mmCIF file of C-alpha atoms and ligand atoms in Angstrom:
data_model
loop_
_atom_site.group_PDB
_atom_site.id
_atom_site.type_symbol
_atom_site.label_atom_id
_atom_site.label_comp_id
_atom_site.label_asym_id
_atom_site.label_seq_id
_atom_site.Cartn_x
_atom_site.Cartn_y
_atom_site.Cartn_z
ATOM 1 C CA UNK A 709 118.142 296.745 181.526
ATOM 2 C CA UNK A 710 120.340 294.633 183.798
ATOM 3 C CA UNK A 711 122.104 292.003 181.889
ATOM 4 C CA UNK A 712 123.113 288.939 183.889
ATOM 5 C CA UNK A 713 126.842 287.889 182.885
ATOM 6 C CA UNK A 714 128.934 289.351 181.046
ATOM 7 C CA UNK A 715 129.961 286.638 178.939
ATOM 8 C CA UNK A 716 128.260 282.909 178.617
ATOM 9 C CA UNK A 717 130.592 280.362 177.741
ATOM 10 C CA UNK A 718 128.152 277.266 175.818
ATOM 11 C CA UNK A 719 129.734 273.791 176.288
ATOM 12 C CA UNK A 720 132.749 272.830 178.638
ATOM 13 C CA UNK A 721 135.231 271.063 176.665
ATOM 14 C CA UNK A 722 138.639 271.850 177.073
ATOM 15 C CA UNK A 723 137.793 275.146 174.566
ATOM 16 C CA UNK A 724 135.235 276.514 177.069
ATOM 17 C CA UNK A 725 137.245 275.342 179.842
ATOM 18 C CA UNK A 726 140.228 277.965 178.686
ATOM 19 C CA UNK A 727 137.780 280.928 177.667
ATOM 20 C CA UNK A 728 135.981 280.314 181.027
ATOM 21 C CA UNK A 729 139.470 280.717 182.501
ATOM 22 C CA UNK A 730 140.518 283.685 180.953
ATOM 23 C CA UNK A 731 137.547 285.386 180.904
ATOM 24 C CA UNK A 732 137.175 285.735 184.686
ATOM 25 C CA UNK A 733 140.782 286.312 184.448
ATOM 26 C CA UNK A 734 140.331 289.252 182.700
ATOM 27 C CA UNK A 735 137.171 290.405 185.101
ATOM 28 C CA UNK A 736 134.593 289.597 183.160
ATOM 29 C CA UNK A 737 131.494 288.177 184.997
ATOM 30 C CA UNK A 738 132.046 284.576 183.852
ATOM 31 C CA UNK A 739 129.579 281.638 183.515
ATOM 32 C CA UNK A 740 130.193 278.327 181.439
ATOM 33 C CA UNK A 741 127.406 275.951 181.100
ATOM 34 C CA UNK A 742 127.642 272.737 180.253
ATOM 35 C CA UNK A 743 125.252 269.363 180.365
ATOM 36 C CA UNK A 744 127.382 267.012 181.262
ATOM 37 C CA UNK A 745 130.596 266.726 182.790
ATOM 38 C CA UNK A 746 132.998 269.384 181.743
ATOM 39 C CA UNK A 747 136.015 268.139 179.993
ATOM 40 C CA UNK A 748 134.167 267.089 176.357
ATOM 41 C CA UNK A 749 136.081 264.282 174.642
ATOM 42 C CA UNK A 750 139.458 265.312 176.500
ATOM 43 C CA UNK A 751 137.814 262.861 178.819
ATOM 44 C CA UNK A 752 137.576 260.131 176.683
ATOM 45 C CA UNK A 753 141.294 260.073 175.514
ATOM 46 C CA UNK A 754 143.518 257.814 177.390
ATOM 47 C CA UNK A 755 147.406 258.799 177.955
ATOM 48 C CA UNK A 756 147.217 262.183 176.438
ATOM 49 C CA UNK A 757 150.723 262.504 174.962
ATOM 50 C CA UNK A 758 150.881 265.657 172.728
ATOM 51 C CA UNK A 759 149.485 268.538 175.617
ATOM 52 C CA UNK A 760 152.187 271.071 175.869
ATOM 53 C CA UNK A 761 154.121 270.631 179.780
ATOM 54 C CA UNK A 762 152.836 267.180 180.182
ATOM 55 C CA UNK A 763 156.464 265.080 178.701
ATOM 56 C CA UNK A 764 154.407 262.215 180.147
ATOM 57 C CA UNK A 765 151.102 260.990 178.785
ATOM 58 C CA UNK A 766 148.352 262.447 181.468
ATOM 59 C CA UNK A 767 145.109 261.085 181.358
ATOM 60 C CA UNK A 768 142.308 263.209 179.354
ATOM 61 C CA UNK A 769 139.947 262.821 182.619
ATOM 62 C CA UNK A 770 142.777 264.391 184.619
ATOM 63 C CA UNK A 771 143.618 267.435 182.388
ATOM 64 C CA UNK A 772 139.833 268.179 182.061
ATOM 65 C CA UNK A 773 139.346 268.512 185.842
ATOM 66 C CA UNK A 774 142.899 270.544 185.687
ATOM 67 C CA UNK A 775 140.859 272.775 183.485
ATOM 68 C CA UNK A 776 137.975 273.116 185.738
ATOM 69 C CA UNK A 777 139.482 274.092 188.762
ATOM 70 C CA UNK A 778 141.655 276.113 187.204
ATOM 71 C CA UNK A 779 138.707 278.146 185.673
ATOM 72 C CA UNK A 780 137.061 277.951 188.868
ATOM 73 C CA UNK A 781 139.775 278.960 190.426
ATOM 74 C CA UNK A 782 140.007 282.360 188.841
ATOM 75 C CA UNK A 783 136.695 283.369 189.741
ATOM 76 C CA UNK A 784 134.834 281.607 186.798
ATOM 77 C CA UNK A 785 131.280 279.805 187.894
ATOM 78 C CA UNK A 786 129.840 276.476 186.485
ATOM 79 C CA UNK A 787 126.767 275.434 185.805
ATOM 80 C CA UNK A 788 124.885 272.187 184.824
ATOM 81 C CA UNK A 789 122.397 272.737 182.541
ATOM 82 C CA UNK A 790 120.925 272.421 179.033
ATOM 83 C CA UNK A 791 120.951 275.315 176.606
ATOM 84 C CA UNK A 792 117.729 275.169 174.316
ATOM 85 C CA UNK A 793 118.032 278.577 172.487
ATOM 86 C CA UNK A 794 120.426 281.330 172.227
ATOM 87 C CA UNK A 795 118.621 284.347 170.791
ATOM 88 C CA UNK A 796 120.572 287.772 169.836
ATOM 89 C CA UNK A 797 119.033 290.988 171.236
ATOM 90 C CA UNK A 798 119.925 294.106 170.708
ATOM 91 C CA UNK A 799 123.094 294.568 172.912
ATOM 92 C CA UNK A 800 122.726 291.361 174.639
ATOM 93 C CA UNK A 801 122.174 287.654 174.656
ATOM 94 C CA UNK A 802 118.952 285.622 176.172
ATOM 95 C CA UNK A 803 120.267 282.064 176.934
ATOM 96 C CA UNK A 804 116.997 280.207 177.631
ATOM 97 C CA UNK A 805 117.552 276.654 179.714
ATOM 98 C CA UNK A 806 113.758 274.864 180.405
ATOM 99 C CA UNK A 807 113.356 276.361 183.544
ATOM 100 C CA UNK A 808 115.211 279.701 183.213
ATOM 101 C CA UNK A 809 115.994 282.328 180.237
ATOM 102 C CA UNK A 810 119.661 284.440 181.182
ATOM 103 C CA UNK A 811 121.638 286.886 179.463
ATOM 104 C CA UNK A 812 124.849 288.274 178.394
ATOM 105 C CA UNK A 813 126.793 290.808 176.610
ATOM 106 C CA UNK A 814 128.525 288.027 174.499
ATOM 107 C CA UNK A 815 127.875 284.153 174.214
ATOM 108 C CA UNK A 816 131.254 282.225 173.406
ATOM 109 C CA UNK A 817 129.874 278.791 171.844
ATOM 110 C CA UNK A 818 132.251 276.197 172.499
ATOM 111 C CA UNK A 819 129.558 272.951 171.755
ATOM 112 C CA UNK A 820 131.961 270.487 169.488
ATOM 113 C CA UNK A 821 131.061 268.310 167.127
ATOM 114 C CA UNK A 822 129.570 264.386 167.998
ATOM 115 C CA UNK A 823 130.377 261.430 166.520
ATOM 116 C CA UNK A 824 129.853 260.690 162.686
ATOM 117 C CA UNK A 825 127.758 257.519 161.952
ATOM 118 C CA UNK A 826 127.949 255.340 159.388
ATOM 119 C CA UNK A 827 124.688 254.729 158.457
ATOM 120 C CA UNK A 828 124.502 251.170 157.710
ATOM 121 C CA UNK A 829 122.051 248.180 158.704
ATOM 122 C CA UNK A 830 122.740 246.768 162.419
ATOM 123 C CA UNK A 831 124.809 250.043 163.702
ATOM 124 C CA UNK A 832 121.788 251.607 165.724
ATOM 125 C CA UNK A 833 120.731 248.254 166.654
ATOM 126 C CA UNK A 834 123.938 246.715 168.178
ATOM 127 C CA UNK A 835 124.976 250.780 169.632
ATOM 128 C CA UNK A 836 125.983 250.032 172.970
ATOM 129 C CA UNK A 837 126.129 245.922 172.391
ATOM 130 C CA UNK A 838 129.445 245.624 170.796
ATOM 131 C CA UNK A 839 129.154 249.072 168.682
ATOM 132 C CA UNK A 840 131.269 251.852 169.828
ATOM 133 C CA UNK A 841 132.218 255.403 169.454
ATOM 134 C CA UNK A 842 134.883 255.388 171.702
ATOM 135 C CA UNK A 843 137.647 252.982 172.247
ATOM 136 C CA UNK A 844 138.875 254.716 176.024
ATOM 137 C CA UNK A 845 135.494 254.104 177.299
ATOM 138 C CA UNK A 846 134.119 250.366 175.617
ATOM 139 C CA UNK A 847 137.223 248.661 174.530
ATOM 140 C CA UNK A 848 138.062 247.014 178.033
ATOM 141 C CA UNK A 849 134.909 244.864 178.132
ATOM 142 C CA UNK A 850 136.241 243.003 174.838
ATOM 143 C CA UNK A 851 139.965 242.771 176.400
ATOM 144 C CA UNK A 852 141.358 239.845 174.296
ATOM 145 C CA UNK A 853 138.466 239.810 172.043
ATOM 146 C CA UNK A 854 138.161 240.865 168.109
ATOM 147 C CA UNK A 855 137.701 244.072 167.254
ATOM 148 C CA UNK A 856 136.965 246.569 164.402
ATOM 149 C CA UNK A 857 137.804 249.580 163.974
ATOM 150 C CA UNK A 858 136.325 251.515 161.330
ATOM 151 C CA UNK A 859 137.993 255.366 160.163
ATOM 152 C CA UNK A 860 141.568 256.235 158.506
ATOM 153 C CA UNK A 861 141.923 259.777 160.381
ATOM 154 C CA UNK A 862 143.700 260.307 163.651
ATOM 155 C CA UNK A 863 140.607 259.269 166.009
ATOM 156 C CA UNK A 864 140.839 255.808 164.359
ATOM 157 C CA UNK A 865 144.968 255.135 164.185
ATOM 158 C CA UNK A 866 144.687 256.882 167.690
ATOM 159 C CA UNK A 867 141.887 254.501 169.258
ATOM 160 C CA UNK A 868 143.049 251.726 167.258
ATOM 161 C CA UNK A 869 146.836 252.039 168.881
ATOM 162 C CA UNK A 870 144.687 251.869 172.422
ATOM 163 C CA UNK A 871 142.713 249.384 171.587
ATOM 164 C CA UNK A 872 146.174 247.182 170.087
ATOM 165 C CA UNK A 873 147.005 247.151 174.071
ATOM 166 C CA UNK A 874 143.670 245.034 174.941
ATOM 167 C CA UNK A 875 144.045 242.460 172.273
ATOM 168 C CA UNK A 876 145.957 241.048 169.491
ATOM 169 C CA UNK A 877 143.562 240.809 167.413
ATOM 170 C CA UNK A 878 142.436 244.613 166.047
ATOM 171 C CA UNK A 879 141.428 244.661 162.127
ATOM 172 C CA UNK A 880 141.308 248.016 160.779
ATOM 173 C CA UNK A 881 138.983 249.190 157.629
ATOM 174 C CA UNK A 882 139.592 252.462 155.453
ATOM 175 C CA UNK A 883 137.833 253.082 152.338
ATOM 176 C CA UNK A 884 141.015 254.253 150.568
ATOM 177 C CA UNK A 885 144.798 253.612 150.008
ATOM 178 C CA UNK A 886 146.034 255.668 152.298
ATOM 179 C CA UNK A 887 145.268 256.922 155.843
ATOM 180 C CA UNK A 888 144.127 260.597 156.491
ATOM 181 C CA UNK A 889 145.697 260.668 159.753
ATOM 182 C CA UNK A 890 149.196 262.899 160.589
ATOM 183 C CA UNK A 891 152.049 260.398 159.556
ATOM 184 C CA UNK A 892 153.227 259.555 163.524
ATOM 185 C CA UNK A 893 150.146 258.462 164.315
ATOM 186 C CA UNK A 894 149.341 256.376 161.070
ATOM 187 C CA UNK A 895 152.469 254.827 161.582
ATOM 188 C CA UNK A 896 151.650 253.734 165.410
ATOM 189 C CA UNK A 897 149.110 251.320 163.245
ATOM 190 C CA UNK A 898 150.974 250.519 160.237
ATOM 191 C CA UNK A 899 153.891 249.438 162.227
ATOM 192 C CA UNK A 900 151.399 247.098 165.532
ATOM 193 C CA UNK A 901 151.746 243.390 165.292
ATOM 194 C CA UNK A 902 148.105 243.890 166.826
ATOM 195 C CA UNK A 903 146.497 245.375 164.074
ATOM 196 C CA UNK A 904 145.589 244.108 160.463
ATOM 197 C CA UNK A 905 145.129 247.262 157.994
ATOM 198 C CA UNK A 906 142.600 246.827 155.381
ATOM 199 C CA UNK A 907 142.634 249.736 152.903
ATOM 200 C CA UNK A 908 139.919 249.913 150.227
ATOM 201 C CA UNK A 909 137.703 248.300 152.494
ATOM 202 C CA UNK A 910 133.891 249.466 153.636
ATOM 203 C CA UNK A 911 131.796 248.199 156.458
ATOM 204 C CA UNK A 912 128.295 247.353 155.119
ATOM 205 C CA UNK A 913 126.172 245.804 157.952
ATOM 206 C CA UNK A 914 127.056 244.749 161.613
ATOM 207 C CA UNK A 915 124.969 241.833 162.275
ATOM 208 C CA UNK A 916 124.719 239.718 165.665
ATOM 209 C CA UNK A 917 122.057 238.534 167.959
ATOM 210 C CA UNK A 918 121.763 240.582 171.140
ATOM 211 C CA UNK A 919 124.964 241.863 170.939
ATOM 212 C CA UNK A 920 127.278 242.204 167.338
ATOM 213 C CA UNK A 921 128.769 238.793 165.902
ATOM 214 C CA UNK A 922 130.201 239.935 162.858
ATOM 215 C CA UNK A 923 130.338 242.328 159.909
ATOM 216 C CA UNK A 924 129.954 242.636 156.325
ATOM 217 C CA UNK A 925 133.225 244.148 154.646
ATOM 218 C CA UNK A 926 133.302 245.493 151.102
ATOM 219 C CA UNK A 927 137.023 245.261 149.109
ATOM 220 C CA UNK A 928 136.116 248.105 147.229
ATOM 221 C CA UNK A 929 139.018 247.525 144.969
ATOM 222 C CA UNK A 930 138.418 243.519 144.512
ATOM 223 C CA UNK A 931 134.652 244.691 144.350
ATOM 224 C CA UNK A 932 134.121 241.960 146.793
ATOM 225 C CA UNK A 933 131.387 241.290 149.627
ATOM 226 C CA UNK A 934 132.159 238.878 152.577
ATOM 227 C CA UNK A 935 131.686 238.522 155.983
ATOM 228 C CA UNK A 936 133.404 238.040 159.460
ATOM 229 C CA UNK A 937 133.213 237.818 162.767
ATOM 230 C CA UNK A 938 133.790 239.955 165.156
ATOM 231 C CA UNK A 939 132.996 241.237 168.765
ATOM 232 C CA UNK A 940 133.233 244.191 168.788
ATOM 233 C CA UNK A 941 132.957 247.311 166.548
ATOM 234 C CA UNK A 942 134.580 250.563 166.763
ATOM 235 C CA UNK A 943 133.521 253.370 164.469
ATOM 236 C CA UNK A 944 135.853 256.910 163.937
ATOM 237 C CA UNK A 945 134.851 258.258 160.660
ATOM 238 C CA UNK A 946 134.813 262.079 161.673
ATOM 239 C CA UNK A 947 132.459 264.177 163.384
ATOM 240 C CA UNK A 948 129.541 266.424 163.056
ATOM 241 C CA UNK A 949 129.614 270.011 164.414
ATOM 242 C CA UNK A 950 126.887 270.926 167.432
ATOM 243 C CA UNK A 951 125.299 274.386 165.746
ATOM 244 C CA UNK A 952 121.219 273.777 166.091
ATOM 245 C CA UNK A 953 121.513 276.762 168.638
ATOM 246 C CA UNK A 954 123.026 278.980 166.449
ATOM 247 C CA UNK A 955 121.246 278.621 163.180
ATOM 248 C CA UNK A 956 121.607 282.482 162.457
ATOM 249 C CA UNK A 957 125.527 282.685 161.860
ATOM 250 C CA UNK A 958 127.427 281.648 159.262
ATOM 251 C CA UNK A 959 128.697 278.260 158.499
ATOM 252 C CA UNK A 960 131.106 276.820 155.622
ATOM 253 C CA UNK A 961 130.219 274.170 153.624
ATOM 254 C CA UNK A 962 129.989 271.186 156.024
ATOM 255 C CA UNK A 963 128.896 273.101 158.645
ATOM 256 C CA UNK A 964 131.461 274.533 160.976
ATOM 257 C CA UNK A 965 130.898 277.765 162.208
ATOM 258 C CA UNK A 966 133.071 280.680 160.357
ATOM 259 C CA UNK A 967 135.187 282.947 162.416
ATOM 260 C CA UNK A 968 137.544 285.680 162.246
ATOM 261 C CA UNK A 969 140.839 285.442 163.668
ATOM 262 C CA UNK A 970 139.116 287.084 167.083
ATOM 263 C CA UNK A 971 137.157 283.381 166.755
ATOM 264 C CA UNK A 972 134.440 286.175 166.119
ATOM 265 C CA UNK A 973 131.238 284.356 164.057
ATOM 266 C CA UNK A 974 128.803 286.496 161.808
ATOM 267 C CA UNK A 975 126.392 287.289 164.624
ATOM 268 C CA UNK A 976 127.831 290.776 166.807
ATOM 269 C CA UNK A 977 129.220 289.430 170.058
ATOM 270 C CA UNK A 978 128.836 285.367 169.187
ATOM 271 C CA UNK A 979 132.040 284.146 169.350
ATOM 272 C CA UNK A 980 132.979 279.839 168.294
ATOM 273 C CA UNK A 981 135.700 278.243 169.446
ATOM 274 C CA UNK A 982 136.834 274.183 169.252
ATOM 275 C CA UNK A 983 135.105 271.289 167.344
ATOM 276 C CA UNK A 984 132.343 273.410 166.185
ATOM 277 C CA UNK A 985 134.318 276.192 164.656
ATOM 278 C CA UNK A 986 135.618 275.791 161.152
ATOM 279 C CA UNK A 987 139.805 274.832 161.828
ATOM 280 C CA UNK A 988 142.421 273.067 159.536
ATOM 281 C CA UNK A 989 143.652 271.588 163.129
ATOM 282 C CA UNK A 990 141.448 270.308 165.811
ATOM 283 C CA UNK A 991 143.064 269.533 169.050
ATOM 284 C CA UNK A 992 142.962 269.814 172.565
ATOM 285 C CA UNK A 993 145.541 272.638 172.340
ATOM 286 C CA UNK A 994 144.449 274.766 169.320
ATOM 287 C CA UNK A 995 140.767 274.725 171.538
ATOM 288 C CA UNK A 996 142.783 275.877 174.445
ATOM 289 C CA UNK A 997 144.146 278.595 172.584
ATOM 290 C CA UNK A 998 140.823 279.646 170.975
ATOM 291 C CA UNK A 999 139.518 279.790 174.272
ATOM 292 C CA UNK A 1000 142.061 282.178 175.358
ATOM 293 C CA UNK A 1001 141.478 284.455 171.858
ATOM 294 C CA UNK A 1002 137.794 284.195 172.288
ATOM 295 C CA UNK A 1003 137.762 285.810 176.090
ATOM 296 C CA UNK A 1004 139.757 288.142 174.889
ATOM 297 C CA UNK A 1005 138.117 289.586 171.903
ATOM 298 C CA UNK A 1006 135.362 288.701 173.827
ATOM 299 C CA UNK A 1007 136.110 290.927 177.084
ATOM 300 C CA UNK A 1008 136.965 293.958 174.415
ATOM 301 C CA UNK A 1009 133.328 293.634 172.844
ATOM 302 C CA UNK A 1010 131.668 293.668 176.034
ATOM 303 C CA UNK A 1011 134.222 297.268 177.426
ATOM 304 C CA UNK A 1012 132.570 298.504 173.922
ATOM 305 C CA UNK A 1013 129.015 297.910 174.956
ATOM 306 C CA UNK A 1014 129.071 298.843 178.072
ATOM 307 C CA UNK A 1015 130.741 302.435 177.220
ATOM 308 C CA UNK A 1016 127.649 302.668 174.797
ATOM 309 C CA UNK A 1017 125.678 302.122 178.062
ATOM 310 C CA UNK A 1018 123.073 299.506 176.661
ATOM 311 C CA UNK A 1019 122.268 298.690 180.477
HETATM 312 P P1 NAP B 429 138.678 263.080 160.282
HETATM 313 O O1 NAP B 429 140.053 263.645 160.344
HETATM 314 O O2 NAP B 429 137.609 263.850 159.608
HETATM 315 O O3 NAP B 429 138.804 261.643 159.579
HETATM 316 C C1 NAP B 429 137.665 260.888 159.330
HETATM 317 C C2 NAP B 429 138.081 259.586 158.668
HETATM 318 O O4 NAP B 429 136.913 258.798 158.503
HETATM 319 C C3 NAP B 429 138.714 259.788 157.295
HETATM 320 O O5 NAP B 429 139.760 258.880 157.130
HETATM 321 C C4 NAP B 429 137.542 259.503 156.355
HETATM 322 O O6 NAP B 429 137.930 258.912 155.162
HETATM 323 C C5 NAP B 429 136.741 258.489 157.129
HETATM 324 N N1 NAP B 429 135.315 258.578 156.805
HETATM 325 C C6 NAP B 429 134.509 259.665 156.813
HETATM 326 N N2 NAP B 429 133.250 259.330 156.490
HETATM 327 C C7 NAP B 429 133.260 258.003 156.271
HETATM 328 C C8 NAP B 429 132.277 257.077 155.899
HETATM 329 N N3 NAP B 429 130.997 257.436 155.705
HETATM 330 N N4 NAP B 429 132.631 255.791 155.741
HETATM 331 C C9 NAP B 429 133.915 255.400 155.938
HETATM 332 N N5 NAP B 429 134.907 256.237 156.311
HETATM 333 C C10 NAP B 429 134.577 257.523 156.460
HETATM 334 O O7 NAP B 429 138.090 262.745 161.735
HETATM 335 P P2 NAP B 429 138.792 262.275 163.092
HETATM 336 O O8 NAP B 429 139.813 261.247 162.868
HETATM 337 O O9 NAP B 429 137.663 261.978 164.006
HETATM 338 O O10 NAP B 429 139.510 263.580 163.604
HETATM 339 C C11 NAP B 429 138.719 264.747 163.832
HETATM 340 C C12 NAP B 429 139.637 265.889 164.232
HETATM 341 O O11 NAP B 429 140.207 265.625 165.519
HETATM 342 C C13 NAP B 429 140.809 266.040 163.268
HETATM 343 O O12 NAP B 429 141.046 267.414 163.083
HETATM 344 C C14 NAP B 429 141.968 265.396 163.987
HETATM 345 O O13 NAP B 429 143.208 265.959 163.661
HETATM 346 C C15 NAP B 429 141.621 265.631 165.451
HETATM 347 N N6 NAP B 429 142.161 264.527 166.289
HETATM 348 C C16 NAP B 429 143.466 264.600 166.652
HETATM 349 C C17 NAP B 429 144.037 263.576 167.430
HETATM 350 C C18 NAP B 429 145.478 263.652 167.866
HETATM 351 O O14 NAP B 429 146.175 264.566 167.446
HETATM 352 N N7 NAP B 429 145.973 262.734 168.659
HETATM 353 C C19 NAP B 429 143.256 262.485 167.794
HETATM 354 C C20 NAP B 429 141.927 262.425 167.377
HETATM 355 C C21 NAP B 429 141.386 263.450 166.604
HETATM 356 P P3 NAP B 429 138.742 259.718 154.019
HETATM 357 O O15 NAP B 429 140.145 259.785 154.519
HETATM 358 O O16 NAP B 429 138.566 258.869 152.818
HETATM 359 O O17 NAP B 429 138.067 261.041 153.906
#
């Protein structure tokens, strides 16, 4: 049988982006899909300032179409679309979309991981009227206002330092005594005459009227309820890993996808890379760099198949 591509990059983060790049530098019949704009969340991040060769901070937006053309470039095609199934064959892949089903010698999935929520009364209702997932994108329309931002990794010191630029007046909430986040960042917030740290401290409802006018706050340490107001609300409490496509392959315990060091998954020729794949690190340059092991494990799985001549 003729199989379409030789490998099908899923998802067109910054991850994808690189395998895209170096598969079709390496030959292989290249094709990344992605639903939305390529780039991922490198587009949402504002003054980039830890990307290898960039000594200034380069917008995420900017890198992400770097990536693009520079996948493009090399021979690499792009298409808009929505994945609804990858199923293994024997030999190949069928990547079915609604209207059309390809396939490929080897699928790289490079889907992330979206936003964790928090679960509590008022944060589906007041989503998109004062409740936030990202800081880049909402925080200008409460310039000057009062903000919260919820989270203790690096998304929240991170987006909590951008936010500190829009308004003095940024009170931060972590549910324990000490941040998670890598010390330079944490100390970005510990050390902002914007923001007010809160350790110990819980968010338990977002209330408002058509758009959010304050918030409940636990002192989990006091074991004390009050409330106050705010305008705005800005959650980072982690993420959750995009796998419903690949429910197959292995995962570890919360749900990233394992990998060998080839970013190799359980399933023959299914490789992970990025946010969805199981990592002590995730960043914009450890995805890049999977995305450069991926294609290349990648390209020597497909040479294998096709010298067993499955087409
Ligand atoms: P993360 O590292 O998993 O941190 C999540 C934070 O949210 C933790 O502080 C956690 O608290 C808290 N949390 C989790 N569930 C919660 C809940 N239900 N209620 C209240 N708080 C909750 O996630 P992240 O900050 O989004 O970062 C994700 C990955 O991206 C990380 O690998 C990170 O290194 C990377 N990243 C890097 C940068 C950068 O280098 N500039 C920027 C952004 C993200 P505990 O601490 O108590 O567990």
């Amino acid at each position: 049988m003729k199989v379409d591509w030789d490998i099908i990059i899923v998802g067109g983060g910054t991850a994808g982006l690189s395998a895209a790049q170096y598969g079709a530098r390496a030959n292989l019949k290249t094709l990344l899909i992605e639903e939305m704009a390529t780039g991922g969340l490198t587009l949402t991040i504002s003054g980039l300032e830890n990307y290898p060769g960039f000594p200034e901070p380069i917008e995420g937006y900017e890198l992400a179409q770097r990536f693009t053309q520079q996948a493009e470039r090399f021979g690499a095609e792009v298409m808009s679309a929505t994945v609804t199934k990858i199923e293994p064959k024997k030999g190949y892949f069928e990547v079915s979309m609604d209207d059309k089903v390809l396939t490929s010698y080897a699928v790289i999935l490079s889907t992330g991981a979206q936003h964790r929520k928090l679960d509590i009364p008022g944060e589906e209702e007041f989503s998109g009227k004062g409740i936030s997932y990202c800081a880049t994108c909402d925080g200008p329309f409460f310039k000057g206002k009062k903000m919260l931002v919820v989270g203790g990794g690096d998304a929240a010191c991170d987006e909590a330092t951008f936010l500190s630029n829009l308004t003095e007046q940024v009170v931060m909430v972590h549910r324990r005594d000490r941040f998670r986040a890598q010390p330079s960042l944490a100390e970005r917030v510990t050390n902002n005459k914007n923001i007010e740290i809160r350790y110990n401290h819980e968010a338990k409802e977002i209330k408002g009227d058509s758009q959010v006018r304050s918030a409940v706050l636990y002192d989990n340490k006091k074991d004390s309820t009050y409330e106050e107001e705010f305008d705005a609300v800005f959650i980072f409490i982690g993420s959750i890993p995009q796998t419903d496509l690949v429910p197959f392959t292995d995962k570890d315990d919360v749900g990233y996808i394992k990998t060998d060091q080839c970013m190799a998954s359980s399933t023959p020729g299914l490789f992970a890379i990025g946010d969805v794949r199981a990592t002590p690190f995730r960043q914009i340059v450890v995805g890049a760099g999977e995305g450069a092991v991926a294609a290349h494990c990648a390209s020597q799985y497909v040479d294998e198949l096709k010298g067993q001549s499955y087409d």
